[in-house]
CSV table of C-alpha atoms and ligand atoms in Angstrom, one decimal:
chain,number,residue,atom,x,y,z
M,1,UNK,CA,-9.7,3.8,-12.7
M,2,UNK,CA,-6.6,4.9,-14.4
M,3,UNK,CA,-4.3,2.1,-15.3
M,4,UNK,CA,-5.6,-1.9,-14.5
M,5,UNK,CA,-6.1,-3.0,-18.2
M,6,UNK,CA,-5.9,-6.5,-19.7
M,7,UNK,CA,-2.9,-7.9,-18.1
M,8,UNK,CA,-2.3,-5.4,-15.3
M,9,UNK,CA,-2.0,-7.4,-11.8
M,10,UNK,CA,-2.8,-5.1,-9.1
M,11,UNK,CA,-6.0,-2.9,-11.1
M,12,UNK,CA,-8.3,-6.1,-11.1
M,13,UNK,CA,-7.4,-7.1,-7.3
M,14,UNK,CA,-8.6,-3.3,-6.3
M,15,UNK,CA,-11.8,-3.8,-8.8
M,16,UNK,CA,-12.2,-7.0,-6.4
M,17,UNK,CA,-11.4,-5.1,-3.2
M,18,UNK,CA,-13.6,-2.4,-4.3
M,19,UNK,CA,-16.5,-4.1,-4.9
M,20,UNK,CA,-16.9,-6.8,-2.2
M,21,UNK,CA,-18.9,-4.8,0.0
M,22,UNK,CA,-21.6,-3.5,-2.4
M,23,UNK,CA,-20.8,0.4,-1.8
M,24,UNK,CA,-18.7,0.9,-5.0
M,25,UNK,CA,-18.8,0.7,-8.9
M,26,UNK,CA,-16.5,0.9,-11.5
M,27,UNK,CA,-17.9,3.6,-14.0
M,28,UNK,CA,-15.0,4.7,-15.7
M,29,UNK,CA,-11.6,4.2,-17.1
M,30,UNK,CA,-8.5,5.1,-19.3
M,31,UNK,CA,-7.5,1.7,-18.2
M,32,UNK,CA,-4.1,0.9,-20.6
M,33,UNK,CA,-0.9,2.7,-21.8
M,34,UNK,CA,-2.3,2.6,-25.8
M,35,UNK,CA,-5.9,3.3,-26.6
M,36,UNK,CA,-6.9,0.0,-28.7
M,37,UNK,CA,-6.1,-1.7,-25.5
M,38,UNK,CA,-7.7,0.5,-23.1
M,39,UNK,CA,-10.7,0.4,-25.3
M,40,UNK,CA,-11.1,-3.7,-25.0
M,41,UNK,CA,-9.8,-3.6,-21.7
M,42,UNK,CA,-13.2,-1.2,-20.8
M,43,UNK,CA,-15.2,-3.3,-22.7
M,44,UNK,CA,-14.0,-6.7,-21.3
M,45,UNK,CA,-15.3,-5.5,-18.1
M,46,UNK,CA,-18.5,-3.6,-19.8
M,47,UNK,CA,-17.8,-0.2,-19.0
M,48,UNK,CA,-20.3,2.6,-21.2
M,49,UNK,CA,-17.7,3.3,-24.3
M,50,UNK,CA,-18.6,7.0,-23.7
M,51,UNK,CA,-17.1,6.5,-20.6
M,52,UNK,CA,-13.8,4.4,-21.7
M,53,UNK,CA,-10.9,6.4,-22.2
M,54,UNK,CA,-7.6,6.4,-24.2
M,55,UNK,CA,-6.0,9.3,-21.9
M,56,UNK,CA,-6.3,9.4,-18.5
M,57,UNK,CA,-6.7,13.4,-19.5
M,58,UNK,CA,-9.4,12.4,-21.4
M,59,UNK,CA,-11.5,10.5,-18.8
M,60,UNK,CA,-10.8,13.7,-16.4
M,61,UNK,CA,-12.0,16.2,-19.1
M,62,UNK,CA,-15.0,14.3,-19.8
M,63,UNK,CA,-16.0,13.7,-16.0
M,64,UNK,CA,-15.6,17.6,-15.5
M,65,UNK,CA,-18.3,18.5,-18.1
M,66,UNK,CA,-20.7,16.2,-16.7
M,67,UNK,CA,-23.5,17.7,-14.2
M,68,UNK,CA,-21.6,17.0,-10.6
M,69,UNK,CA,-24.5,14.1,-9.5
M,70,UNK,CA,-23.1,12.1,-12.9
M,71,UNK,CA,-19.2,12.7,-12.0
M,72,UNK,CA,-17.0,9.8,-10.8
M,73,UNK,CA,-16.6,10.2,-6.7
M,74,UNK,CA,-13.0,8.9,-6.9
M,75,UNK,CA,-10.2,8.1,-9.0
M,76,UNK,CA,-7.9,5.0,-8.3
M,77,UNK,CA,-4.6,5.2,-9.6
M,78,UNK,CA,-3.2,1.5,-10.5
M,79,UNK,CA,-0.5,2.9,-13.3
M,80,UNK,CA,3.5,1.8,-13.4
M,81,UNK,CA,4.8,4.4,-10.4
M,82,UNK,CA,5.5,7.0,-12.2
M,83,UNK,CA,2.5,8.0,-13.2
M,84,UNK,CA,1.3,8.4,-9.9
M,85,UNK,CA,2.2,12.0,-9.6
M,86,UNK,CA,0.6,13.3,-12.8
M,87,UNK,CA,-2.7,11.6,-12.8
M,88,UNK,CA,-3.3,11.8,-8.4
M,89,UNK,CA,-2.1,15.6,-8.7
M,90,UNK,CA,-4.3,16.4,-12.1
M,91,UNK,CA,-7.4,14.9,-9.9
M,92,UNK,CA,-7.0,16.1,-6.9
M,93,UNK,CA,-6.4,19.6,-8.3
M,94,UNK,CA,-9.8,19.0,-10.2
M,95,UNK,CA,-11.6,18.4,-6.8
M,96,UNK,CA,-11.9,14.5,-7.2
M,97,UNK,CA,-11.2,12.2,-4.6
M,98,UNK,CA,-8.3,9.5,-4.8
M,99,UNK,CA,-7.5,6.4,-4.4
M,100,UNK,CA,-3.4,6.0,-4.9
M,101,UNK,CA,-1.2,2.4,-4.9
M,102,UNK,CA,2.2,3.0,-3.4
M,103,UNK,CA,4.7,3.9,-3.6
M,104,UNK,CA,3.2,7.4,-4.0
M,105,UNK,CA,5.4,9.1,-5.9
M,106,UNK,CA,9.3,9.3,-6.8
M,107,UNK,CA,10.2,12.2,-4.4
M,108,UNK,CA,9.4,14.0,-1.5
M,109,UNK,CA,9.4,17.1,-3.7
M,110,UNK,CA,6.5,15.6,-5.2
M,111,UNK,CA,4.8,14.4,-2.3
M,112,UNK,CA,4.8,17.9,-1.2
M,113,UNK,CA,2.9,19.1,-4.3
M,114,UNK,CA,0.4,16.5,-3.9
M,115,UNK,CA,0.3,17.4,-0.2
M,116,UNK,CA,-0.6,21.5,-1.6
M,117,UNK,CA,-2.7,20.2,-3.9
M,118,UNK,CA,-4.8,18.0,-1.6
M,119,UNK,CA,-4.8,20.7,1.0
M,120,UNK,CA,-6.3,23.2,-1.4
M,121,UNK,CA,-8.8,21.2,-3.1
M,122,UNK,CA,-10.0,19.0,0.3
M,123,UNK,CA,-10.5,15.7,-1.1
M,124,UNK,CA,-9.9,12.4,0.3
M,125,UNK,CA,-6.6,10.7,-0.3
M,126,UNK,CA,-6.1,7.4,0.5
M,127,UNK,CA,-2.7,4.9,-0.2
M,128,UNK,CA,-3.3,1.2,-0.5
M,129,UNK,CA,-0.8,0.1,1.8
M,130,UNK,CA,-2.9,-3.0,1.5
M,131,UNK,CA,-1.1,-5.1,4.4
M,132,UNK,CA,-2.7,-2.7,7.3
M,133,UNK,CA,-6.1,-3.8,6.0
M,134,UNK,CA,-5.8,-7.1,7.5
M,135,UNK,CA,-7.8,-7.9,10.8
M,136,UNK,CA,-5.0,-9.4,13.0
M,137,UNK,CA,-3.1,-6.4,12.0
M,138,UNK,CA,-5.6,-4.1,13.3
M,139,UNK,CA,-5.7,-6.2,16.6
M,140,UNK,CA,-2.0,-5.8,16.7
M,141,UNK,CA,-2.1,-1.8,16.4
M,142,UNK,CA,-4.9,-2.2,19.0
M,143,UNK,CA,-2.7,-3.6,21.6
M,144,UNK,CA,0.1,-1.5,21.1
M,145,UNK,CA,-2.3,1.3,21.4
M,146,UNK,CA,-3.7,-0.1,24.4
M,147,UNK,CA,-0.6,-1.5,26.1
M,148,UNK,CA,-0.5,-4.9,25.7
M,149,UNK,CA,3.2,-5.2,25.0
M,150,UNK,CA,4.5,-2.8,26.8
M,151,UNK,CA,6.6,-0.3,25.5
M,152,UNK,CA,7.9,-1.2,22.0
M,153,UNK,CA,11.6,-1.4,22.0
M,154,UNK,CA,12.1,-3.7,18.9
M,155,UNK,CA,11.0,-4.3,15.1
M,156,UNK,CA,11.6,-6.8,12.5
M,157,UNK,CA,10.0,-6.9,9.1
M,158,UNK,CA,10.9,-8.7,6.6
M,159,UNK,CA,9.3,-9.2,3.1
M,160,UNK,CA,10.9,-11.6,1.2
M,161,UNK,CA,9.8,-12.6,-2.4
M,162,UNK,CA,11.7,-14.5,-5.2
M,163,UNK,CA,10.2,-13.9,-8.5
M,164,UNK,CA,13.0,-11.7,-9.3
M,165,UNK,CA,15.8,-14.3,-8.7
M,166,UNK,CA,16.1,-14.4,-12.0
M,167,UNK,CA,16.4,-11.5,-15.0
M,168,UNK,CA,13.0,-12.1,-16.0
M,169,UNK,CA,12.9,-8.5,-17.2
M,170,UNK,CA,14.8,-9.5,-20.6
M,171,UNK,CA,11.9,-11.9,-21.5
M,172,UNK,CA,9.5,-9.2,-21.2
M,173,UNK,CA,7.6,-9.7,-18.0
M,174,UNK,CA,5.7,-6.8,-17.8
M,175,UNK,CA,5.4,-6.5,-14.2
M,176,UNK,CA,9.2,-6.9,-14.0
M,177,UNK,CA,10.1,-4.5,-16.6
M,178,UNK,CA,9.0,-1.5,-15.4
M,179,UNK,CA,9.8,-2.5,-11.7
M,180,UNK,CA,13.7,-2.8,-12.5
M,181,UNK,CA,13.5,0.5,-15.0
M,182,UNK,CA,14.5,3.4,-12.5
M,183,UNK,CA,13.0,5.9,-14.9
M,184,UNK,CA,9.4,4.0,-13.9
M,185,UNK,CA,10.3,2.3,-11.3
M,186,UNK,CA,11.9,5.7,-9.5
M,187,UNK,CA,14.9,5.3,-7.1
M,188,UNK,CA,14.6,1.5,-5.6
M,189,UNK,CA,13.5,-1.5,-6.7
M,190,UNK,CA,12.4,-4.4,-4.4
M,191,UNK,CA,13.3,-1.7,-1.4
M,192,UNK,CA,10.7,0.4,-3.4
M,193,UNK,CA,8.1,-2.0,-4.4
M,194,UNK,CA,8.0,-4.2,-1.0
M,195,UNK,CA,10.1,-2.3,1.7
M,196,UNK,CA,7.8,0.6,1.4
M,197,UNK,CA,5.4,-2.2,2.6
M,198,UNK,CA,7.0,-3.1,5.0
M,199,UNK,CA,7.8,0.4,6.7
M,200,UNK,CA,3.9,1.1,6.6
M,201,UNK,CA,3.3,-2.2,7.9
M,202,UNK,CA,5.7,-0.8,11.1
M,203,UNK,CA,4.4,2.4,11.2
M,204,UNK,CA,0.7,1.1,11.0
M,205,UNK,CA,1.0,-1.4,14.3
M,206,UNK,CA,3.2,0.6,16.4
M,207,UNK,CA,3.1,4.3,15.2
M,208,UNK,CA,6.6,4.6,15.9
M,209,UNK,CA,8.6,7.2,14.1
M,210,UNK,CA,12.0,7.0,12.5
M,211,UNK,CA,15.2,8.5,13.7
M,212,UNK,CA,17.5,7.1,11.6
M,213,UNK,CA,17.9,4.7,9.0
M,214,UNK,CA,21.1,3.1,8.0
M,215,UNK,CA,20.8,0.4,4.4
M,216,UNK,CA,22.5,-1.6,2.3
M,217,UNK,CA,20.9,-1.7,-0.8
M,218,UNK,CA,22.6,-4.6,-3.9
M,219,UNK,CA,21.6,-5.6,-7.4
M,220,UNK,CA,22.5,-9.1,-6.9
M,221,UNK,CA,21.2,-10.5,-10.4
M,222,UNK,CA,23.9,-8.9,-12.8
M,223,UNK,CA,23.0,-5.8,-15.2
M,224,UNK,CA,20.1,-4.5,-12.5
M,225,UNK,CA,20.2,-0.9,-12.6
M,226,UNK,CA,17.9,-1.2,-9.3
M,227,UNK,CA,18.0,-2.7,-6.2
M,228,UNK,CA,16.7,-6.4,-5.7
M,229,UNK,CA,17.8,-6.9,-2.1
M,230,UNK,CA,18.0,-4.5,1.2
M,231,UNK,CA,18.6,-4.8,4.6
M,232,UNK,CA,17.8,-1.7,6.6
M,233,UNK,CA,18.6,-0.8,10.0
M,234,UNK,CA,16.3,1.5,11.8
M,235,UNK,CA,16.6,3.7,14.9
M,236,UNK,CA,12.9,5.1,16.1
M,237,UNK,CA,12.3,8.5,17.6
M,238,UNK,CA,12.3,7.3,21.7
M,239,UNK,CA,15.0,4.6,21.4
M,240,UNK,CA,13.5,1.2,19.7
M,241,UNK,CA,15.3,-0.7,17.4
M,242,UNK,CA,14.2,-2.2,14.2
M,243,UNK,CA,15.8,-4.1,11.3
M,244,UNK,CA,13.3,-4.1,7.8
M,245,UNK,CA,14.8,-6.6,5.0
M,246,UNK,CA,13.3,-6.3,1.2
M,247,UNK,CA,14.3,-9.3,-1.1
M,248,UNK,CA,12.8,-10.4,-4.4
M,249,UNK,CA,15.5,-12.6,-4.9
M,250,UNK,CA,14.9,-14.8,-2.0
M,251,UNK,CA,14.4,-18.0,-4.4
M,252,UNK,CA,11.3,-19.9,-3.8
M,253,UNK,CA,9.9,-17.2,-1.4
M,254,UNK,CA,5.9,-16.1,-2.3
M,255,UNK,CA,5.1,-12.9,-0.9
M,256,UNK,CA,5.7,-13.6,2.8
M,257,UNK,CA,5.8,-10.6,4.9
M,258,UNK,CA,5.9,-11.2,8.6
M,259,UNK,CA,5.9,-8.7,11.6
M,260,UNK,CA,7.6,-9.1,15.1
M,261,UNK,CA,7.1,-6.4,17.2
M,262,UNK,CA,8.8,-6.6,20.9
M,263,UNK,CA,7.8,-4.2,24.0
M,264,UNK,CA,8.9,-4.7,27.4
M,265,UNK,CA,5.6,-6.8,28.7
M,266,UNK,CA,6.0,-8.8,25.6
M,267,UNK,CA,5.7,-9.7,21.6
M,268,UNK,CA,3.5,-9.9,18.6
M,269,UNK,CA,4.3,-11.7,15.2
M,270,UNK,CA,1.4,-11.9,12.6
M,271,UNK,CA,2.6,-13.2,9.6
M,272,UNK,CA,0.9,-12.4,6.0
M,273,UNK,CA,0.9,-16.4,4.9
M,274,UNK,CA,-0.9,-17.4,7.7
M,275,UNK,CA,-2.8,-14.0,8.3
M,276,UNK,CA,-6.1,-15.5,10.3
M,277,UNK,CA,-3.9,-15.8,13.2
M,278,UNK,CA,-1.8,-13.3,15.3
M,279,UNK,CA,0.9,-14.7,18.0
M,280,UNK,CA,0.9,-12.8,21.3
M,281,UNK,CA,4.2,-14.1,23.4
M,282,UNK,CA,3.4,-12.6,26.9
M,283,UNK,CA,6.5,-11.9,29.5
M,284,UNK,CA,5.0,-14.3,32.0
M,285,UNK,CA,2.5,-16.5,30.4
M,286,UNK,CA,2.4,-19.0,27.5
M,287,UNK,CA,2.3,-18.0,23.7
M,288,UNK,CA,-1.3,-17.3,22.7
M,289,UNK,CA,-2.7,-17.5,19.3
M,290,UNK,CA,-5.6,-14.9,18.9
M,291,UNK,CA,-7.5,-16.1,15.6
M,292,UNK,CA,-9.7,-14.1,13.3
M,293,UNK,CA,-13.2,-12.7,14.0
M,294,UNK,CA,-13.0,-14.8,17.8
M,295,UNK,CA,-15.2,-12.5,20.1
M,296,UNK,CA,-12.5,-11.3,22.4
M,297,UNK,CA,-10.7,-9.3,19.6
M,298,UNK,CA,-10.6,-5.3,20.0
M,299,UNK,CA,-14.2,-4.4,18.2
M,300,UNK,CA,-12.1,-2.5,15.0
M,301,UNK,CA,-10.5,-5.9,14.0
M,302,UNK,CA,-13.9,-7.7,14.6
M,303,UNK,CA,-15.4,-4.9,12.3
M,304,UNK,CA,-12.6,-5.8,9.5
M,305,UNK,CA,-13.7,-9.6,9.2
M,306,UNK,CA,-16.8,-10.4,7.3
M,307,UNK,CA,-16.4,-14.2,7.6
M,308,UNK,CA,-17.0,-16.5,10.9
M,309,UNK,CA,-13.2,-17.6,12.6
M,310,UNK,CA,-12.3,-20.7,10.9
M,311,UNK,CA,-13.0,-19.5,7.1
M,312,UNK,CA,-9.8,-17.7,5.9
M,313,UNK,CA,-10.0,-14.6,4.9
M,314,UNK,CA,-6.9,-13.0,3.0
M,315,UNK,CA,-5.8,-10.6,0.8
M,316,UNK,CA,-9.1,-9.4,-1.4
M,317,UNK,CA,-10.6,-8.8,2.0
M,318,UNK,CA,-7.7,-6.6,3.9
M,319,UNK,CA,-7.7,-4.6,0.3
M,320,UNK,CA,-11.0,-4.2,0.5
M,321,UNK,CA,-10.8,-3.0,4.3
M,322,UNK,CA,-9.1,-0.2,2.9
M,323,UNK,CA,-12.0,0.8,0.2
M,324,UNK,CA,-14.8,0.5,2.9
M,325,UNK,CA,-12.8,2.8,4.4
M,326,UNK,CA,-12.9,5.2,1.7
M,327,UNK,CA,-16.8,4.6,1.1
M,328,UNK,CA,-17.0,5.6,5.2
M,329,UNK,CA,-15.6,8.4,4.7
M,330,UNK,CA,-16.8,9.4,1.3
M,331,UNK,CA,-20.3,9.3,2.9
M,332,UNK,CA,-19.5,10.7,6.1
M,333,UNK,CA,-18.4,14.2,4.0
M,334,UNK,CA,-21.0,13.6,0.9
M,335,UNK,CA,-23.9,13.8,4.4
M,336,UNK,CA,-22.0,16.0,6.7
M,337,UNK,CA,-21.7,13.9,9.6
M,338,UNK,CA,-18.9,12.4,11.4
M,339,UNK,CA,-16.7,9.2,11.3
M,340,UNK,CA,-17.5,6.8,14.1
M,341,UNK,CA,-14.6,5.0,15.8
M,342,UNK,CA,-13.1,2.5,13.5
M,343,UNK,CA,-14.7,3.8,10.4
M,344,UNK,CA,-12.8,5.6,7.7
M,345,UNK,CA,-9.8,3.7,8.7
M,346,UNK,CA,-7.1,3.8,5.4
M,347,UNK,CA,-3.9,5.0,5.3
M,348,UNK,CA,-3.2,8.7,3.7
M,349,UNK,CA,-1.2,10.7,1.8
M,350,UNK,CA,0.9,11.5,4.7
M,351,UNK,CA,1.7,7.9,5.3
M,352,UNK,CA,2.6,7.7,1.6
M,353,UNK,CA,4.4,11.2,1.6
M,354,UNK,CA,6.5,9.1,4.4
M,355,UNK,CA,6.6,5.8,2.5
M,356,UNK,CA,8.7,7.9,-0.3
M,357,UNK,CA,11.0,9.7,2.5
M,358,UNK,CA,11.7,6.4,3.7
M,359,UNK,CA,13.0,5.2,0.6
M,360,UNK,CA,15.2,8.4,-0.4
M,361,UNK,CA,16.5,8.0,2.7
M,362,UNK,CA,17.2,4.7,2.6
M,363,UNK,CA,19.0,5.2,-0.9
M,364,UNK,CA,20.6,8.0,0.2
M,365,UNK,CA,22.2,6.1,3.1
M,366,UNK,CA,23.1,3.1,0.8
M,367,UNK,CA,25.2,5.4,-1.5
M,368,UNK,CA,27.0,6.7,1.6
M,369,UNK,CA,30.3,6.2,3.7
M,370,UNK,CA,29.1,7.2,6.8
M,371,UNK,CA,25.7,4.9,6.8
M,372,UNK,CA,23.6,6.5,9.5
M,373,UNK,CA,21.4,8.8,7.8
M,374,UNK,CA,19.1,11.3,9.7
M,375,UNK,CA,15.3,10.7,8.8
S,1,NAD,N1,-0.7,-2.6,-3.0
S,1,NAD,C1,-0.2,-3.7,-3.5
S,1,NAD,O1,-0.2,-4.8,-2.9
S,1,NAD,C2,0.4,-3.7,-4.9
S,1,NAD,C3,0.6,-4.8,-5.6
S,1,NAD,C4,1.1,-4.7,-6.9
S,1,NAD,C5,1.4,-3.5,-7.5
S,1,NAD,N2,1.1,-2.4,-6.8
S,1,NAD,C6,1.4,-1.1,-7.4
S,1,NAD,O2,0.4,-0.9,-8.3
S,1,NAD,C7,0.9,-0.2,-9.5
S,1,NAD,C8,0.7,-1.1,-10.7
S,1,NAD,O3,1.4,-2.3,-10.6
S,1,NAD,P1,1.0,-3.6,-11.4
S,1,NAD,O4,1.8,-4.7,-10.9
S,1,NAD,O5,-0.4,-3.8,-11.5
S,1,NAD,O6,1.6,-3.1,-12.9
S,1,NAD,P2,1.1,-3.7,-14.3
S,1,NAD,O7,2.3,-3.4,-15.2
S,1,NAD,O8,0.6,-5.1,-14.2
S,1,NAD,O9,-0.1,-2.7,-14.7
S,1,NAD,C9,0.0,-1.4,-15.0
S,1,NAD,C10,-1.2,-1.0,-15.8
S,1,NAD,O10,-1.1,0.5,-16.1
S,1,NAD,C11,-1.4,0.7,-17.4
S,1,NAD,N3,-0.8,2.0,-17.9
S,1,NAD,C12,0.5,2.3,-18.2
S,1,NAD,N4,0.6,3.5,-18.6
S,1,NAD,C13,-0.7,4.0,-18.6
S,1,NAD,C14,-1.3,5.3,-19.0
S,1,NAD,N5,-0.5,6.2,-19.5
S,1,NAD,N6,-2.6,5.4,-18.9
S,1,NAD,C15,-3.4,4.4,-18.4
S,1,NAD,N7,-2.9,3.2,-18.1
S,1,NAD,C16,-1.6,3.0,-18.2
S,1,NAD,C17,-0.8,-0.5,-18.1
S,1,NAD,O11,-1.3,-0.6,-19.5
S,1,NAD,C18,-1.3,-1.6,-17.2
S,1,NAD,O12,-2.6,-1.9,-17.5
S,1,NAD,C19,2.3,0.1,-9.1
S,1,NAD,O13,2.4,1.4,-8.6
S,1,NAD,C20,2.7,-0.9,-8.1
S,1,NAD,O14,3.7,-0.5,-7.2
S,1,NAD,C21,0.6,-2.4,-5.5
């Protein structure tokens, strides 16, 4: 693990994620931005001290002179954004596998190195778009796949948050520091942080492509150099319609990122607050509410649940949908066999490449006149 030290937020929710199902272990780690603190945060959570690292350069040095069967099998990457590039591209250059928290990098020009790089080498890359993890998320892709809605002809997705309401930044919040600091945060704020969210979140359940994208991007709490609050219209590739809103100023708001998708036999709405349950509004028929793990799911959301309907289930367990994905995977390529359906299911580098176009583009059309911006 590169990044995730004494308190980081997101590092121990992926040690969490990664571990839940018994197929993963943390080994290894340059786990802090100065080494006195990566050193206690590695031995807070007992890693070897051989193996605890005050350079991320270092713990990739030291895992390429050890005998392959004793090297790491992945990286994860759970650094301030723009470190992403350096550390995911130094690894996957090296022929180690990674594990990369969005947004990906700061540009597409970027993306496409890591894209060259990945190519080259042939490791596995996967994003945590965490959100797609989730079971009744999964049974929404699988009936748009399998037509249960129709076609798709409108998208709303909203993720609205309000820790930032306030300039919490100037009394040294370390997550908001960095977040509202373009030169780590890269070109958005909340629209980069959360809205990236919620395009995969879109582009996970319906596969739809965008067109083009039209945003209005604001500071609204005075002296951000970054955004805070978006609104984006979206034109997909075959004619639907959606409208994505980012807001971390949205006082009182926890992270509530909800999903309406509308085709032309009906609607879906799952909601991340309430995430055990998925609303299906037929054309003809009454609302239903389809629940987690209930036996007439599509078999790739049951396979995503690990506890009965009734017990919630939440956000360590869609994050750690995403790492048993990985594990599939690794050991489908470490024994030369193939992926069953429903296994290996993460998002990649390509959805994370597309994360970062969305959100140049979505800049790009906020700093315009004319507004509609080709994707
Ligand atoms: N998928 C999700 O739901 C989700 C949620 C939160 C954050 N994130 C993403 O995860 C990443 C981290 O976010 P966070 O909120 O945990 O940030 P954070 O500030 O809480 O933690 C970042 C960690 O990286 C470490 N770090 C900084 N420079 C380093 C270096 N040179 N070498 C090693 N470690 C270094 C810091 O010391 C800290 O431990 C960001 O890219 C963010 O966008 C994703």
């Amino acid at each position: 693990m590169v990044g995730g030290g004494l308190g980081a937020f997101v590092g121990a929710i992926h040690r969490h994620a990664a571990a839940l199902d018994g197929q993963i272990e943390l080994v290894a780690g340059a786990l802090s931005s100065t080494s006195e603190r990566a050193r206690e945060s590695g031995a807070a959570l007992g890693l070897e001290p051989a193996r605890t690292h005050a350079r991320w350069q270092d713990l990739l040095d030291d895992e390429l002179r050890r005998p392959a069967d004793e090297r790491i099998d992945f990286v994860t990457v759970v650094t301030p954004n723009d470190l992403h590039f350096d550390v995911a591209h130094a690894f996957a250059q090296a022929g180690i596998h990674v594990v990369c928290d969005k947004p990906l990098v700061h540009d597409s020009g970027q993306a496409s190195q890591l894209r060259e790089a990945v190519l080259r080498s042939g490791v596995l890359f996967a994003v945590t778009y965490n959100y797609s993890g989730y079971p009744m998320v999964r049974q929404a892709r699988e009936m748009v796949k399998a037509g249960a809605i129709g076609t798709v002809r409108k998208v709303v997705v909203e993720y609205h948050q309000g820790w930032l309401a306030t300039k919490i930044e100037a009394d040294r919040n370390k997550q908001a520091s960095w977040r509202t600091d373009p030169a780590r945060s890269g070109l958005a704020g909340a629209l980069g942080d959360i809205g990236s969210h919620a395009e995969n979140l879109v582009h996970s359940v319906t596969g739809l492509e965008i067109e083009q994208i039209c945003a209005d991007l604001d500071a609204v709490v005075a002296g951000r150099a970054l955004d805070d609050d978006g609104s984006v219209l979206l034109r997909y590739q075959g004619g639907a319609r959606g409208a994505l809103l980012a807001t971390q100023v949205a006082t009182g708001y926890e992270n509530d990122i909800r999903l309406r998708v509308s085709g032309t036999l009906g609607s879906l709405e799952w909601r991340q607050e309430d995430p055990n349950i998925l609303h299906h509004l037929p054309l003809d028929a009454p609302r239903q509410m389809l629940t987690r793990h209930s036996p007439w799911l599509h078999p790739h959301a049951i396979a995503a649940s690990r506890l009965p309907p009734g017990h919630p289930e939440g956000f360590l367990e869609a994050f750690a949908n995403i790492y048993l994905g990985v594990a599939q995977d690794l050991r489908a390529r470490r024994d030369g066999v193939a992926l069953t359906p429903g296994q290996g299911d993460y998002p990649t580098l390509e959805d994370g490449a597309r994360g970062v176009r969305f959100i140049e583009r979505a800049v790009l059309s906020a700093r315009s006149r004319e507004k509609w911006t080709a994707f």
